[in-house]
Short mmCIF file of C-alpha atoms in Angstrom, two decimals:
data_model
loop_
_atom_site.label_atom_id
_atom_site.label_comp_id
_atom_site.label_asym_id
_atom_site.label_seq_id
_atom_site.Cartn_x
_atom_site.Cartn_y
_atom_site.Cartn_z
CA UNK D 1 117.45 98.36 119.62
CA UNK D 2 120.51 100.53 118.91
CA UNK D 3 123.08 97.89 119.86
CA UNK D 4 124.50 95.66 117.07
CA UNK D 5 123.74 92.49 119.04
CA UNK D 6 120.03 93.34 119.02
CA UNK D 7 120.07 93.38 115.23
CA UNK D 8 121.85 90.02 115.11
CA UNK D 9 119.39 88.54 117.61
CA UNK D 10 116.43 89.78 115.57
CA UNK D 11 117.87 88.30 112.37
CA UNK D 12 118.44 84.93 114.05
CA UNK D 13 114.87 84.86 115.39
CA UNK D 14 113.47 85.77 111.96
CA UNK D 15 115.43 83.03 110.25
CA UNK D 16 114.13 80.59 112.84
CA UNK D 17 110.55 81.66 112.13
CA UNK D 18 111.24 81.38 108.39
CA UNK D 19 112.46 77.80 108.82
CA UNK D 20 109.44 76.64 110.81
CA UNK D 21 106.85 78.48 108.68
CA UNK D 22 108.30 77.52 105.26
CA UNK D 23 108.85 81.17 104.34
CA UNK D 24 109.95 81.87 100.76
CA UNK D 25 113.44 83.06 99.90
CA UNK D 26 112.01 86.35 98.59
CA UNK D 27 110.26 87.04 101.88
CA UNK D 28 113.47 86.27 103.79
CA UNK D 29 115.49 88.71 101.66
CA UNK D 30 112.75 91.35 101.92
CA UNK D 31 112.49 91.11 105.69
CA UNK D 32 116.23 91.00 106.40
CA UNK D 33 117.04 93.98 104.15
CA UNK D 34 114.05 95.83 105.60
CA UNK D 35 115.22 95.21 109.14
CA UNK D 36 118.77 96.30 108.35
CA UNK D 37 117.59 99.43 106.54
CA UNK D 38 115.30 100.58 109.37
CA UNK D 39 117.95 99.79 112.00
CA UNK D 40 120.52 101.90 110.12
CA UNK D 41 117.97 104.69 109.69
CA UNK D 42 117.37 104.86 113.44
CA UNK D 43 121.15 105.17 113.85
CA UNK D 44 121.24 107.91 111.15
CA UNK D 45 123.53 105.93 108.86
CA UNK D 46 123.58 106.77 105.15
CA UNK D 47 123.84 103.08 104.18
CA UNK D 48 120.17 102.77 105.13
CA UNK D 49 119.21 104.14 101.71
CA UNK D 50 120.97 101.74 99.27
CA UNK D 51 119.95 98.74 101.37
CA UNK D 52 116.44 100.15 101.45
CA UNK D 53 116.31 100.16 97.64
CA UNK D 54 116.89 96.39 97.59
CA UNK D 55 114.17 95.98 100.20
CA UNK D 56 111.69 98.03 98.16
CA UNK D 57 112.27 95.91 95.03
CA UNK D 58 111.60 92.70 96.98
CA UNK D 59 108.46 94.07 98.59
CA UNK D 60 107.08 95.22 95.23
CA UNK D 61 107.01 91.69 93.86
CA UNK D 62 105.91 90.12 97.14
CA UNK D 63 102.89 92.42 97.53
CA UNK D 64 101.92 91.78 93.93
CA UNK D 65 101.73 88.05 94.66
CA UNK D 66 99.37 88.50 97.65
CA UNK D 67 97.20 91.17 95.93
CA UNK D 68 98.04 94.04 98.29
CA UNK D 69 98.06 96.46 95.38
CA UNK D 70 98.23 99.69 97.38
CA UNK D 71 101.35 98.42 99.14
CA UNK D 72 102.73 97.25 95.80
CA UNK D 73 102.23 100.67 94.19
CA UNK D 74 103.67 102.28 97.29
CA UNK D 75 107.03 100.63 96.63
CA UNK D 76 107.40 102.67 93.42
CA UNK D 77 107.06 105.88 95.43
CA UNK D 78 109.36 104.47 98.11
CA UNK D 79 112.00 103.77 95.49
CA UNK D 80 111.87 107.37 94.26
CA UNK D 81 111.79 108.84 97.77
CA UNK D 82 114.67 106.59 98.86
CA UNK D 83 116.89 107.95 96.10
CA UNK D 84 115.75 111.48 96.98
CA UNK D 85 116.34 110.91 100.70
CA UNK D 86 119.81 109.53 99.99
CA UNK D 87 120.67 112.81 98.27
CA UNK D 88 118.95 115.05 100.86
CA UNK D 89 120.69 113.41 103.81
CA UNK D 90 124.04 114.21 102.22
CA UNK D 91 123.27 117.95 101.87
CA UNK D 92 123.64 120.73 104.46
CA UNK D 93 125.65 118.46 106.74
CA UNK D 94 128.12 121.06 108.05
CA UNK D 95 130.80 118.39 108.41
CA UNK D 96 128.50 115.77 109.97
CA UNK D 97 127.76 112.34 108.45
CA UNK D 98 124.18 113.36 107.61
CA UNK D 99 122.11 116.52 107.78
CA UNK D 100 120.59 117.55 111.14
CA UNK D 101 117.07 116.57 112.16
CA UNK D 102 114.25 119.07 111.73
CA UNK D 103 110.71 119.41 113.16
CA UNK D 104 107.54 119.54 111.11
CA UNK D 105 105.77 122.87 110.70
CA UNK D 106 102.07 123.21 111.70
CA UNK D 107 101.19 124.14 108.11
CA UNK D 108 102.83 121.03 106.65
CA UNK D 109 101.25 118.84 109.32
CA UNK D 110 97.79 120.15 108.39
CA UNK D 111 98.36 119.61 104.68
CA UNK D 112 99.57 116.04 105.23
CA UNK D 113 96.62 115.22 107.48
CA UNK D 114 94.15 116.32 104.79
CA UNK D 115 96.17 114.42 102.17
CA UNK D 116 96.10 111.28 104.34
CA UNK D 117 92.31 111.04 104.54
CA UNK D 118 91.62 112.27 101.03
CA UNK D 119 94.21 109.93 99.56
CA UNK D 120 92.90 106.99 101.58
CA UNK D 121 89.36 107.58 100.33
CA UNK D 122 90.34 107.89 96.69
CA UNK D 123 92.89 105.08 96.71
CA UNK D 124 90.62 102.76 98.67
CA UNK D 125 87.71 103.41 96.29
CA UNK D 126 89.86 102.67 93.24
CA UNK D 127 91.13 99.44 94.78
CA UNK D 128 87.67 98.33 95.85
CA UNK D 129 86.08 99.17 92.50
CA UNK D 130 88.66 98.23 89.91
CA UNK D 131 90.81 95.50 91.49
CA UNK D 132 90.43 92.32 93.49
CA UNK D 133 92.27 93.85 96.42
CA UNK D 134 91.84 91.86 99.63
CA UNK D 135 91.29 94.71 102.13
CA UNK D 136 91.21 97.90 100.03
CA UNK D 137 90.59 100.69 102.55
CA UNK D 138 92.89 99.50 105.38
CA UNK D 139 95.52 98.74 102.73
CA UNK D 140 95.10 102.24 101.27
CA UNK D 141 95.29 103.94 104.69
CA UNK D 142 98.48 102.13 105.67
CA UNK D 143 99.95 102.85 102.24
CA UNK D 144 99.12 106.58 102.42
CA UNK D 145 100.49 106.94 105.95
CA UNK D 146 103.61 105.02 104.94
CA UNK D 147 104.09 107.37 102.00
CA UNK D 148 103.82 110.40 104.27
CA UNK D 149 106.22 108.83 106.78
CA UNK D 150 108.74 108.08 104.03
CA UNK D 151 108.54 111.63 102.71
CA UNK D 152 109.18 113.04 106.20
CA UNK D 153 112.04 110.58 106.63
CA UNK D 154 113.58 111.64 103.32
CA UNK D 155 113.57 115.25 104.54
CA UNK D 156 114.90 114.06 107.95
CA UNK D 157 111.92 115.39 109.87
CA UNK D 158 111.56 113.94 113.38
CA UNK D 159 107.82 113.30 113.16
CA UNK D 160 108.36 110.55 110.59
CA UNK D 161 108.78 108.17 113.54
CA UNK D 162 105.30 108.89 114.92
CA UNK D 163 103.87 107.97 111.53
CA UNK D 164 105.95 104.80 111.32
CA UNK D 165 104.83 103.71 114.79
CA UNK D 166 101.18 103.84 113.70
CA UNK D 167 102.02 102.11 110.40
CA UNK D 168 103.88 99.32 112.21
CA UNK D 169 101.02 98.62 114.63
CA UNK D 170 98.45 98.45 111.83
CA UNK D 171 100.74 96.41 109.57
CA UNK D 172 101.22 93.68 112.17
CA UNK D 173 97.47 93.07 112.15
CA UNK D 174 97.20 93.19 108.36
CA UNK D 175 100.06 90.77 107.71
CA UNK D 176 98.80 88.31 110.29
CA UNK D 177 95.44 88.42 108.53
CA UNK D 178 97.19 87.70 105.21
CA UNK D 179 99.17 84.84 106.81
CA UNK D 180 102.50 86.62 106.22
CA UNK D 181 103.84 85.58 109.61
CA UNK D 182 107.45 86.56 109.09
CA UNK D 183 106.44 90.00 107.84
CA UNK D 184 104.18 90.45 110.86
CA UNK D 185 107.07 89.59 113.18
CA UNK D 186 109.31 91.96 111.22
CA UNK D 187 106.87 94.81 111.84
CA UNK D 188 106.90 94.08 115.56
CA UNK D 189 110.65 94.63 115.39
CA UNK D 190 110.11 97.71 113.20
CA UNK D 191 107.84 99.07 115.92
CA UNK D 192 110.58 98.65 118.53
CA UNK D 193 113.14 100.28 116.23
CA UNK D 194 110.75 103.16 115.44
CA UNK D 195 110.30 103.90 119.15
CA UNK D 196 114.07 103.68 119.62
CA UNK D 197 114.64 105.90 116.58
CA UNK D 198 112.25 108.53 117.91
CA UNK D 199 114.04 108.62 121.26
CA UNK D 200 117.50 108.69 119.66
CA UNK D 201 116.68 111.42 117.13
CA UNK D 202 115.07 113.55 119.85
CA UNK D 203 118.14 113.30 122.07
CA UNK D 204 120.53 114.10 119.22
CA UNK D 205 118.42 117.08 118.17
CA UNK D 206 118.45 118.39 121.73
CA UNK D 207 122.23 118.03 121.89
CA UNK D 208 122.60 119.87 118.56
CA UNK D 209 120.34 122.66 119.84
CA UNK D 210 122.37 123.03 123.02
CA UNK D 211 125.64 123.11 121.10
CA UNK D 212 124.39 125.70 118.60
CA UNK D 213 123.20 127.86 121.50
CA UNK D 214 126.57 127.49 123.25
CA UNK D 215 125.06 125.53 126.14
CA UNK D 216 127.41 122.55 125.93
#
């Protein structure tokens, strides 16, 4: 999924699905900007962040319309983290386009795992009790894991891709259930890009490690 033609092919397929499923203009803009943003992220391009901000704004309104309130609230955090990530990626670059990739520490991984389950329980309870959310606990789990993935991405930590892979798989099922067919297809593509991003970031990190150790 790193080649430009793959992005063009995915966009053409999505527009075809949009035509035959009577997808709204908002959903088309949301999915196309989302696809472009994730594709650029996998390629470690800084333009992923401003395009991602447009995507977040579209998703906020779209999730509000279908009563996925956890995902809707999540877009507010995504907006903040996208601005933060934009800044972080431009620091400590040492002459490169973006800062180098890092690995997560065991301590941070443990903290985030506890936060994932605690946050899902609290958020899911609030949605189930005080809103008319359609599927409160699955929605809350996907939202919490997405938030963690976005935070790791903003700090350019490799393990963000593992989180996104799980999010993408679960999201396909949720959006099909909500009859958001184009979004479901988009997350299938996101899954492919996430796997590609993981492989690409790993290779580039290995190259950087070899070069810093004088092994090139």
